[in-house]
Coordinates of C-alpha atoms and ligand atoms in Angstrom, one line a residue:
M204 CA -13.2 -22.5 -5.6
L205 CA -11.0 -19.6 -4.6
F206 CA -10.3 -16.5 -6.7
L207 CA -7.9 -13.7 -6.1
G208 CA -8.7 -10.0 -6.8
I209 CA -5.9 -7.5 -6.5
D210 CA -6.4 -3.7 -6.6
S211 CA -3.3 -1.6 -7.2
S212 CA -4.4 1.9 -6.2
T213 CA -2.6 5.2 -5.6
Q214 CA -1.6 4.6 -2.0
G215 CA -1.3 0.9 -1.8
I216 CA -2.2 -2.6 -3.1
K217 CA -5.2 -4.5 -1.7
Y218 CA -5.7 -8.3 -2.0
L219 CA -9.0 -10.1 -1.6
V220 CA -9.7 -13.9 -1.8
L221 CA -13.2 -14.8 -2.7
D222 CA -14.6 -18.3 -2.2
S223 CA -17.2 -18.7 -4.9
Q224 CA -19.5 -20.4 -2.4
E225 CA -18.7 -18.8 0.9
G226 CA -17.7 -15.2 0.1
I227 CA -14.6 -13.2 1.1
V228 CA -12.2 -15.4 3.0
A229 CA -9.1 -13.2 3.1
N230 CA -8.3 -9.5 2.9
T231 CA -5.0 -7.8 3.3
Q232 CA -3.1 -4.8 2.0
I233 CA 0.2 -3.0 1.6
N234 CA 0.5 0.7 2.0
F235 CA 3.3 2.2 -0.1
G236 CA 4.2 5.0 2.3
E237 CA 4.2 2.9 5.5
D238 CA 5.5 -0.5 4.2
L239 CA 8.0 0.8 1.6
P240 CA 9.4 4.0 3.1
E241 CA 12.6 3.6 1.0
Y242 CA 10.6 4.8 -2.1
A243 CA 10.0 8.2 -0.4
S244 CA 6.3 8.2 -1.6
P245 CA 4.2 8.7 1.6
H246 CA 1.1 9.1 -0.5
G247 CA 2.1 6.8 -3.4
F248 CA 3.9 9.3 -5.6
L249 CA 7.3 11.1 -5.6
E250 CA 7.9 14.6 -4.5
N251 CA 8.3 17.1 -7.3
S252 CA 8.9 20.8 -7.2
N253 CA 6.3 21.3 -9.9
P254 CA 2.9 20.6 -8.2
L255 CA 1.4 19.6 -11.5
I256 CA 3.8 16.6 -11.9
K257 CA 2.9 13.4 -10.1
H258 CA 4.9 10.3 -10.9
S259 CA 5.4 7.0 -9.1
D260 CA 8.2 4.4 -9.2
P261 CA 6.9 1.2 -10.9
L262 CA 9.5 -0.8 -9.0
M263 CA 7.7 0.2 -5.8
W264 CA 4.5 -1.4 -7.1
L265 CA 6.5 -4.7 -7.7
D266 CA 8.0 -4.7 -4.3
A267 CA 4.5 -4.1 -2.9
L268 CA 3.0 -6.9 -5.0
E269 CA 5.5 -9.4 -3.5
L270 CA 5.2 -8.1 0.0
G271 CA 1.4 -8.4 -0.2
L272 CA 1.6 -11.9 -1.5
Q273 CA 3.8 -12.8 1.4
K274 CA 1.3 -11.2 3.8
L275 CA -1.5 -13.2 2.1
M276 CA 0.3 -16.5 2.8
S277 CA -0.1 -15.8 6.5
C278 CA -3.9 -15.2 6.3
G279 CA -4.6 -18.9 7.0
I280 CA -5.8 -20.0 3.5
N281 CA -4.3 -22.4 1.1
L282 CA -3.2 -20.2 -1.8
S283 CA -2.5 -23.2 -4.0
E284 CA -6.3 -23.6 -4.2
I285 CA -6.7 -20.3 -6.0
R286 CA -8.2 -21.1 -9.4
G287 CA -8.0 -17.7 -11.1
I288 CA -6.7 -14.1 -10.6
S289 CA -7.6 -10.7 -11.9
G290 CA -6.9 -7.2 -10.8
S291 CA -7.5 -3.5 -11.2
G292 CA -5.2 -0.6 -11.3
Q293 CA -5.3 3.1 -10.7
Q294 CA -6.4 4.4 -14.2
H295 CA -4.4 6.3 -16.8
G296 CA -0.9 5.8 -15.3
S297 CA 1.7 4.5 -17.8
V298 CA 4.8 2.3 -17.7
Y299 CA 7.4 2.5 -20.5
L300 CA 9.4 -0.7 -21.4
K301 CA 12.3 -1.2 -23.7
E302 CA 12.2 -5.0 -23.7
E303 CA 9.5 -7.6 -23.5
I304 CA 8.3 -8.7 -20.0
P305 CA 10.4 -11.8 -19.3
D306 CA 9.6 -15.2 -17.8
W307 CA 10.9 -14.1 -14.4
N308 CA 13.9 -15.7 -12.7
K309 CA 12.8 -17.2 -9.4
N310 CA 16.1 -16.3 -7.7
Q311 CA 15.9 -12.6 -8.0
K312 CA 13.3 -10.0 -6.9
L313 CA 10.9 -8.8 -9.5
S314 CA 11.9 -5.2 -9.0
E315 CA 15.6 -6.0 -9.6
Q316 CA 14.8 -7.8 -12.9
A317 CA 12.3 -5.1 -14.0
A318 CA 14.7 -2.2 -13.4
G319 CA 16.6 -3.4 -16.5
I320 CA 13.6 -3.3 -18.9
L321 CA 12.2 0.2 -18.1
S322 CA 12.8 2.9 -20.7
R323 CA 11.5 5.5 -18.3
K324 CA 12.3 5.3 -14.6
T325 CA 9.0 6.8 -13.4
A326 CA 5.4 6.4 -14.3
P327 CA 3.1 9.4 -14.6
I328 CA 0.0 8.7 -12.7
W329 CA -3.6 9.9 -12.8
M330 CA -2.8 12.9 -10.4
D331 CA -0.4 14.4 -13.0
H332 CA -1.8 17.6 -14.6
S333 CA 1.2 18.7 -16.5
T334 CA 0.0 18.1 -20.1
S335 CA -2.2 21.0 -20.8
A336 CA -0.1 22.0 -23.9
E337 CA -0.5 18.5 -25.3
C338 CA -4.3 18.5 -24.6
H339 CA -4.5 21.8 -26.4
E340 CA -2.6 20.3 -29.4
L341 CA -5.0 17.4 -29.6
I342 CA -8.0 19.6 -29.4
T343 CA -6.6 21.9 -32.1
E344 CA -5.9 18.9 -34.4
F345 CA -9.2 17.0 -34.0
G346 CA -11.7 19.4 -32.4
E347 CA -13.0 18.9 -28.8
K348 CA -16.3 17.4 -29.9
T349 CA -14.8 14.9 -32.2
L350 CA -12.4 13.7 -29.6
R351 CA -15.3 13.4 -27.1
N352 CA -17.5 11.5 -29.5
T353 CA -14.7 9.2 -30.6
T354 CA -12.9 8.4 -27.3
G355 CA -15.6 9.3 -24.8
S356 CA -13.6 12.2 -23.3
S357 CA -12.2 15.5 -24.2
A358 CA -8.4 15.7 -24.2
I359 CA -7.6 15.3 -20.5
E360 CA -4.3 16.1 -18.7
R361 CA -4.1 12.8 -16.8
F362 CA -5.1 10.6 -19.7
T363 CA -2.4 8.4 -21.2
G364 CA -2.3 9.8 -24.7
P365 CA -1.4 13.4 -23.7
Q366 CA 1.1 11.9 -21.2
I367 CA 2.7 9.8 -24.0
R368 CA 2.8 12.8 -26.3
K369 CA 4.6 14.8 -23.6
F370 CA 7.2 12.1 -23.1
A371 CA 7.9 11.8 -26.8
K372 CA 8.4 15.5 -26.9
I373 CA 10.7 15.9 -23.9
D374 CA 12.6 12.7 -24.2
P375 CA 12.5 11.6 -27.9
E376 CA 15.4 9.2 -27.5
N377 CA 14.0 7.2 -24.6
Y378 CA 10.6 7.3 -26.3
A379 CA 12.1 5.8 -29.5
R380 CA 13.8 3.1 -27.4
T381 CA 10.4 2.2 -25.9
T382 CA 8.9 -0.9 -27.4
K383 CA 5.8 -1.2 -25.2
I384 CA 3.6 1.2 -23.2
H385 CA 1.5 -0.3 -20.5
L386 CA -1.2 1.0 -18.2
V387 CA -0.7 0.2 -14.5
S388 CA -3.4 -2.5 -15.0
S389 CA -1.8 -4.2 -18.0
F390 CA 1.7 -3.8 -16.6
L391 CA 0.9 -5.8 -13.4
C392 CA -1.1 -8.3 -15.4
S393 CA 1.9 -8.8 -17.6
V394 CA 4.1 -9.3 -14.5
L395 CA 1.8 -12.1 -13.3
C396 CA 1.8 -13.7 -16.7
G397 CA 5.6 -13.3 -17.3
K398 CA 4.8 -11.9 -20.8
D399 CA 3.2 -8.8 -22.2
A400 CA -0.5 -8.8 -21.5
P401 CA -3.3 -6.9 -23.3
I402 CA -5.3 -3.8 -22.1
D403 CA -9.0 -4.3 -21.5
Y404 CA -11.5 -2.1 -23.3
A405 CA -12.6 -0.4 -20.1
D406 CA -9.1 0.8 -19.0
A407 CA -8.2 1.6 -22.7
S408 CA -11.1 4.1 -22.6
G409 CA -9.0 6.3 -20.2
M410 CA -6.3 7.0 -22.7
N411 CA -7.7 9.4 -25.4
L412 CA -6.6 6.8 -27.9
F413 CA -9.4 4.3 -28.0
D414 CA -12.3 4.5 -30.3
L415 CA -15.5 3.6 -28.4
N416 CA -17.5 3.3 -31.6
T417 CA -15.3 0.6 -33.1
L418 CA -13.6 -0.7 -29.9
T419 CA -10.2 -0.4 -31.5
W420 CA -7.2 2.0 -31.2
N421 CA -7.9 5.1 -33.3
K422 CA -5.1 5.2 -35.9
K423 CA -5.3 8.9 -36.6
I424 CA -5.3 10.0 -33.0
A425 CA -2.5 7.5 -32.1
N426 CA -0.4 8.7 -35.1
F427 CA -0.8 12.3 -34.1
T428 CA -0.2 11.6 -30.4
A429 CA 3.3 10.2 -30.9
P430 CA 5.5 8.6 -33.6
D431 CA 4.9 5.0 -34.2
L432 CA 2.6 4.8 -31.2
L433 CA 0.4 2.0 -32.5
S434 CA 3.2 -0.4 -32.6
K435 CA 4.0 0.3 -28.9
L436 CA 0.4 -0.2 -27.6
P437 CA -0.7 -3.6 -26.3
E438 CA -3.6 -5.2 -27.9
A439 CA -7.0 -4.0 -26.7
V440 CA -9.4 -6.9 -25.7
P441 CA -12.7 -7.5 -24.0
S442 CA -12.6 -7.5 -20.2
N443 CA -13.3 -11.2 -19.9
T444 CA -10.2 -12.3 -21.9
I445 CA -7.7 -14.6 -20.3
A446 CA -4.4 -12.9 -20.6
G447 CA -2.3 -16.0 -19.9
G448 CA -1.3 -18.5 -17.2
L449 CA 0.4 -17.5 -14.0
C450 CA 4.1 -17.6 -14.4
S451 CA 6.0 -20.1 -12.3
Y452 CA 7.9 -17.3 -10.4
F453 CA 4.8 -17.0 -8.2
S454 CA 5.0 -20.6 -6.9
K455 CA 7.2 -19.1 -4.1
Y456 CA 3.9 -17.7 -2.8
H457 CA 2.2 -21.1 -3.0
L458 CA 0.2 -20.0 -6.1
T459 CA -0.2 -22.7 -8.7
P460 CA 1.7 -22.0 -12.0
G461 CA -0.5 -21.8 -15.1
I462 CA -3.8 -20.8 -13.4
P463 CA -5.7 -18.3 -15.6
V464 CA -4.8 -14.6 -15.2
V465 CA -7.8 -12.6 -16.5
V466 CA -6.9 -9.3 -18.1
W467 CA -6.9 -6.5 -15.5
S468 CA -9.0 -3.4 -15.7
G469 CA -9.2 0.1 -14.3
D470 CA -10.2 0.5 -10.6
N471 CA -13.4 2.5 -11.4
P472 CA -14.7 0.0 -14.0
S473 CA -13.8 -2.8 -11.7
S474 CA -15.6 -1.0 -8.8
L475 CA -18.8 -0.7 -10.9
I476 CA -18.8 -4.5 -11.1
G477 CA -17.8 -5.0 -7.5
I478 CA -20.6 -2.9 -6.0
G479 CA -23.1 -4.7 -8.1
A480 CA -24.4 -1.6 -9.9
G481 CA -25.3 -3.5 -13.1
T482 CA -28.6 -1.8 -13.8
P483 CA -29.4 1.8 -14.8
G484 CA -30.9 3.7 -11.9
T485 CA -28.0 2.6 -9.6
A486 CA -24.8 4.6 -9.5
G487 CA -21.6 4.2 -7.5
I488 CA -19.6 6.7 -5.5
S489 CA -16.1 5.7 -4.6
L490 CA -14.6 7.8 -1.7
G491 CA -10.9 7.1 -2.0
T492 CA -7.7 9.1 -2.8
S493 CA -9.9 10.4 -5.7
D494 CA -13.7 10.6 -5.3
T495 CA -15.4 9.1 -8.3
F496 CA -19.0 9.0 -9.4
F497 CA -19.8 6.2 -11.9
A498 CA -22.9 4.5 -13.4
P499 CA -23.9 2.1 -16.1
M500 CA -25.2 4.2 -19.1
T501 CA -28.4 3.6 -20.9
K502 CA -27.1 5.6 -23.9
F503 CA -23.8 7.0 -25.1
T504 CA -23.8 10.6 -23.9
T505 CA -20.7 12.7 -23.4
D506 CA -20.1 15.7 -21.1
P507 CA -20.2 19.0 -23.0
Q508 CA -18.2 20.6 -20.2
G509 CA -15.4 18.2 -21.0
C510 CA -14.8 16.9 -17.4
G511 CA -16.8 13.7 -17.3
H512 CA -16.0 10.5 -19.3
V513 CA -17.6 7.6 -21.0
F514 CA -15.7 4.3 -20.6
A515 CA -16.5 0.8 -21.9
N516 CA -18.3 -1.2 -19.1
C517 CA -16.6 -4.5 -18.2
S518 CA -20.0 -6.2 -18.3
G519 CA -20.8 -4.8 -21.7
G520 CA -22.1 -1.4 -23.0
F521 CA -20.8 1.8 -21.4
M522 CA -20.4 3.5 -18.1
S523 CA -19.9 7.1 -17.0
L524 CA -17.1 8.3 -14.8
I525 CA -16.5 11.6 -13.1
C526 CA -13.3 12.0 -11.1
F527 CA -12.6 14.5 -8.3
T528 CA -8.9 14.7 -7.4
N529 CA -9.5 16.3 -4.1
G530 CA -11.1 13.4 -2.3
S531 CA -9.7 11.8 0.8
L532 CA -6.5 13.8 0.9
A533 CA -8.7 17.0 1.0
R534 CA -10.9 15.5 3.8
E535 CA -7.7 14.6 5.7
K536 CA -6.4 18.2 5.4
I537 CA -9.6 19.6 6.9
K538 CA -9.5 17.0 9.7
D539 CA -5.9 17.9 10.4
E540 CA -6.9 21.6 10.5
C541 CA -9.7 20.8 13.0
Q542 CA -7.4 18.5 15.0
C543 CA -10.4 16.2 15.7
S544 CA -10.9 12.5 15.8
W545 CA -12.2 10.4 12.9
K546 CA -15.3 9.8 15.1
F547 CA -16.0 13.5 15.2
F548 CA -15.2 13.9 11.4
D549 CA -17.3 11.0 10.4
Q550 CA -20.3 11.4 12.7
D551 CA -20.3 13.8 15.6
F552 CA -20.0 17.0 13.6
A553 CA -23.5 16.4 12.3
S554 CA -25.3 17.1 15.6
E555 CA -23.4 20.4 16.0
T556 CA -24.4 21.7 12.6
I557 CA -27.5 21.9 10.4
P558 CA -28.2 20.7 6.9
G559 CA -27.2 23.5 4.5
N560 CA -24.6 24.8 7.0
N561 CA -26.0 28.3 6.8
G562 CA -24.7 28.6 3.3
K563 CA -21.1 27.8 4.2
L564 CA -19.2 26.2 1.3
L565 CA -15.6 25.7 0.4
L566 CA -13.8 24.9 -2.9
P567 CA -11.2 22.3 -1.6
Y568 CA -8.5 22.5 -4.2
F569 CA -5.5 21.4 -2.2
E570 CA -4.2 19.7 -5.4
A571 CA -4.9 20.6 -9.0
E572 CA -8.5 19.4 -9.7
N573 CA -10.0 17.5 -12.6
T574 CA -13.7 18.4 -12.0
P575 CA -14.0 21.3 -12.5
L576 CA -10.6 21.7 -14.1
V577 CA -8.4 23.8 -11.8
L578 CA -4.7 23.8 -12.5
T579 CA -3.6 26.2 -9.8
A580 CA -4.2 24.7 -6.4
G581 CA -5.9 27.0 -3.9
V582 CA -8.6 26.6 -1.3
K583 CA -11.5 29.2 -1.5
K584 CA -14.1 29.7 1.2
N585 CA -17.3 31.8 1.4
F586 CA -16.9 32.2 5.1
I587 CA -14.5 33.9 7.5
T588 CA -15.4 32.2 10.8
A589 CA -16.7 28.7 11.3
T590 CA -16.6 26.1 14.0
N591 CA -14.7 22.9 13.4
A592 CA -18.0 21.1 12.9
E593 CA -19.1 23.7 10.3
K594 CA -15.7 23.3 8.4
I595 CA -16.3 19.6 8.2
R596 CA -19.9 20.0 7.0
A597 CA -18.6 22.6 4.5
I598 CA -16.2 20.2 2.8
L599 CA -18.6 17.2 2.9
E600 CA -21.6 19.3 1.5
T601 CA -19.4 20.9 -1.2
Q602 CA -18.0 17.5 -2.3
A603 CA -21.5 16.0 -2.5
L604 CA -23.0 19.0 -4.3
S605 CA -20.1 19.0 -6.7
M606 CA -20.7 15.4 -7.5
R607 CA -24.3 16.1 -8.2
L608 CA -23.6 19.3 -10.2
H609 CA -20.9 17.6 -12.4
S610 CA -22.8 14.4 -13.0
A611 CA -26.0 16.0 -14.3
W612 CA -24.9 15.8 -17.9
Q613 CA -25.7 12.1 -17.9
N614 CA -29.4 12.9 -17.7
E615 CA -30.2 9.8 -15.7
N616 CA -32.2 9.5 -12.4
F617 CA -30.5 7.6 -9.7
S618 CA -32.7 6.3 -7.0
H619 CA -29.9 4.2 -5.4
L620 CA -26.3 5.2 -4.8
R621 CA -23.9 2.6 -3.6
L622 CA -20.9 3.9 -1.6
T623 CA -17.5 2.3 -1.5
G624 CA -13.9 3.2 -0.4
G625 CA -12.5 4.2 2.9
A626 CA -14.8 7.2 3.7
S627 CA -17.9 5.3 2.8
K628 CA -18.3 4.3 6.5
S629 CA -18.9 8.0 7.5
V630 CA -22.5 8.1 8.5
G631 CA -22.4 11.9 8.4
F632 CA -21.3 11.9 4.8
Q633 CA -23.9 9.2 4.0
Q634 CA -26.8 11.4 5.1
I635 CA -25.4 14.4 3.3
L636 CA -25.2 12.4 0.1
A637 CA -28.7 11.0 0.6
D638 CA -30.1 14.5 1.0
V639 CA -28.1 16.1 -1.8
F640 CA -29.0 13.4 -4.4
Q641 CA -32.4 12.6 -2.8
A642 CA -31.5 9.0 -3.3
Q643 CA -31.1 5.9 -1.1
I644 CA -27.5 5.5 0.0
E645 CA -26.4 1.9 0.3
T646 CA -23.2 0.3 1.6
I647 CA -22.1 -3.2 1.0
Q648 CA -19.9 -5.5 3.1
S649 CA -16.6 -5.0 1.3
S650 CA -15.2 -1.5 1.0
N651 CA -12.6 -2.8 -1.5
S652 CA -15.1 -2.9 -4.4
A653 CA -12.3 -2.7 -7.0
G654 CA -10.7 -5.9 -5.6
L655 CA -14.1 -7.6 -5.3
G656 CA -14.9 -6.6 -8.9
A657 CA -11.6 -8.0 -10.0
A658 CA -12.4 -11.3 -8.2
F659 CA -15.9 -11.3 -9.9
R660 CA -14.2 -10.8 -13.3
A661 CA -11.9 -13.7 -12.6
I662 CA -14.8 -16.0 -11.7
N663 CA -16.9 -14.8 -14.6
A664 CA -14.1 -15.4 -17.2
V665 CA -13.1 -18.8 -15.7
T666 CA -16.5 -20.3 -14.8
Q667 CA -18.9 -18.1 -16.8
E668 CA -20.9 -17.4 -13.7
S669 CA -22.9 -14.1 -14.4
F670 CA -22.2 -10.8 -12.7
T671 CA -25.8 -10.7 -11.6
S672 CA -25.5 -14.0 -9.8
L673 CA -22.2 -12.9 -8.2
S674 CA -23.6 -9.6 -7.0
D675 CA -26.8 -11.2 -5.7
Q676 CA -24.6 -13.4 -3.5
F677 CA -21.8 -11.1 -2.5
C678 CA -23.0 -7.5 -2.7
K679 CA -25.8 -7.6 -0.2
T680 CA -26.4 -4.2 1.3
I681 CA -25.4 -3.9 5.0
S682 CA -26.8 -0.4 5.6
T683 CA -29.2 2.0 3.9
V684 CA -29.6 5.7 4.6
F685 CA -32.8 7.3 3.3
P686 CA -33.0 10.9 2.1
T687 CA -34.8 13.6 4.2
Q688 CA -37.2 14.9 1.6
S689 CA -37.7 18.2 3.3
N690 CA -34.0 19.0 2.7
A691 CA -34.4 18.8 -1.1
P692 CA -35.2 22.5 -1.8
L693 CA -32.4 23.7 0.5
Y694 CA -29.8 21.6 -1.4
N695 CA -31.2 22.7 -4.8
K696 CA -30.5 26.3 -3.7
K697 CA -27.1 25.4 -2.3
Q698 CA -26.1 23.7 -5.6
A699 CA -26.9 26.9 -7.5
Q700 CA -24.8 28.7 -4.9
L701 CA -21.9 26.3 -5.6
A702 CA -22.2 26.6 -9.3
S703 CA -21.9 30.4 -9.1
M704 CA -19.0 30.1 -6.6
E705 CA -17.1 27.9 -9.0
K706 CA -17.9 30.3 -11.9
N707 CA -16.6 33.3 -9.9
N708 CA -13.5 31.6 -8.6
I709 CA -12.2 29.5 -11.5
H710 CA -10.8 31.8 -14.1
P711 CA -10.1 29.6 -17.2
K712 CA -7.4 31.9 -18.6
K713 CA -5.6 32.3 -15.3
N714 CA -5.6 28.6 -14.8
G715 CA -4.1 28.0 -18.2
V716 CA -7.2 26.0 -19.2
K717 CA -7.4 25.9 -22.9
R718 CA -10.5 23.8 -23.3
Ligands
LIG871 C1 -10.3 8.1 -12.8 C2 -9.1 8.5 -12.1 C3 -8.9 8.0 -10.7 C4 -7.9 6.9 -10.6 C5 -7.7 6.6 -9.1 O1 -10.4 8.8 -14.0 O2 -8.2 9.2 -12.5 O3 -10.1 7.7 -10.1 O4 -8.4 5.8 -11.3 O5 -7.1 5.4 -8.9

């Protein structure tokens, strides 16, 4: 049986078809910047003179969805044999509708039909950091600790609740006309079903609105966030819920109308499933537009610094998530500065440098950063001169050390770390991560773990096959890098150096941080 997993991420949409016996049989993707230049979003979001504002055009996602399905038709598999679909979306982004999602008319493009039902032309995405005032208001009303213990997170700029509050404040008329607010995940799931779909518990956790103790929307927080908000939120449901049958519009892509569409989730919760990190002791690191560190949690613990999060885990229980905005785009900036090849950036720099890099570090805040919270972009270095190889080691070691520093609140020991995402193939970065975490670094066959996790969730909901059985079959490790134990003291020292560099360079008041 074939299942389709779709991952709608910041810079594009990826499609993966999994044969439940044979493994992955098709893989394809659409890049928003390259394939849809008319949307003027080279990195998946629109230009804005305010660097804290990051919005995307939801119609671009719909054109990409259709373009990708067309591309998938030419992959040589019979799409009519697909028996279930699920997906994942970049987290926190929100889409505002003034009418119900219709049963689409086959003779008109999705984007043309959807244009008429949006109550807000653009969707704030996870990279938006423009809601500090709203976060401050939430914290003043409920207290930081209460928010954290209720929703799993402090009030966070990119989270959907503060974003909705800002919209209701700056555009009350269009907010009032809004009848439904979707996440990227639930919006695209609704599009496939041709009717409004629910939000799964895991992606609901990234909104500052969902109570992780009761697994329901928190009425008090929702009422404070924006007028009448509860009536505009989709239902929150377990991650294995079938949202509906595929609407007949998609028969033009040879998909069979009526096949189950399983509720979509966030890309990070989906990746946790897709890398097969079901058991405590194994964590995941996704090296994409954002770098994220995530792991199943043995107990509900929150981050006292307010940067890390607890989400519902699609396979039950909870997971942690720490997001670093300056991931691949920051690596690319350094690569551009060095004018070197990817081979040099991913591998050859290592032989021209030494672990620890003679203390050279750099705070790579090319964009506003989530972890630690930095609202004024600016790159800081503790060196004046460095070779290209040293600059590359400086960014990679800083990113690895920052992940270790800011994930320590979980109080868990990780002996295995599974890497996913585009940069996971960098053998230089793999060794640095192994040495910094003193853990085994594993990679699996598919670097699209969010799409694979989505396909697993479709299979699990439709056939009841367990996640353990699926990951045993399809998440076999293809490479393992072992830590060099003698480098442990050196990186412990360097982590302390990074902590004090962050402390000395990040001035909460100057940055407008009110947490
Ligand atoms: C997670 C986060 C990002 C997006 C990227 O909290 O904001 O990782 O999910 O797609």
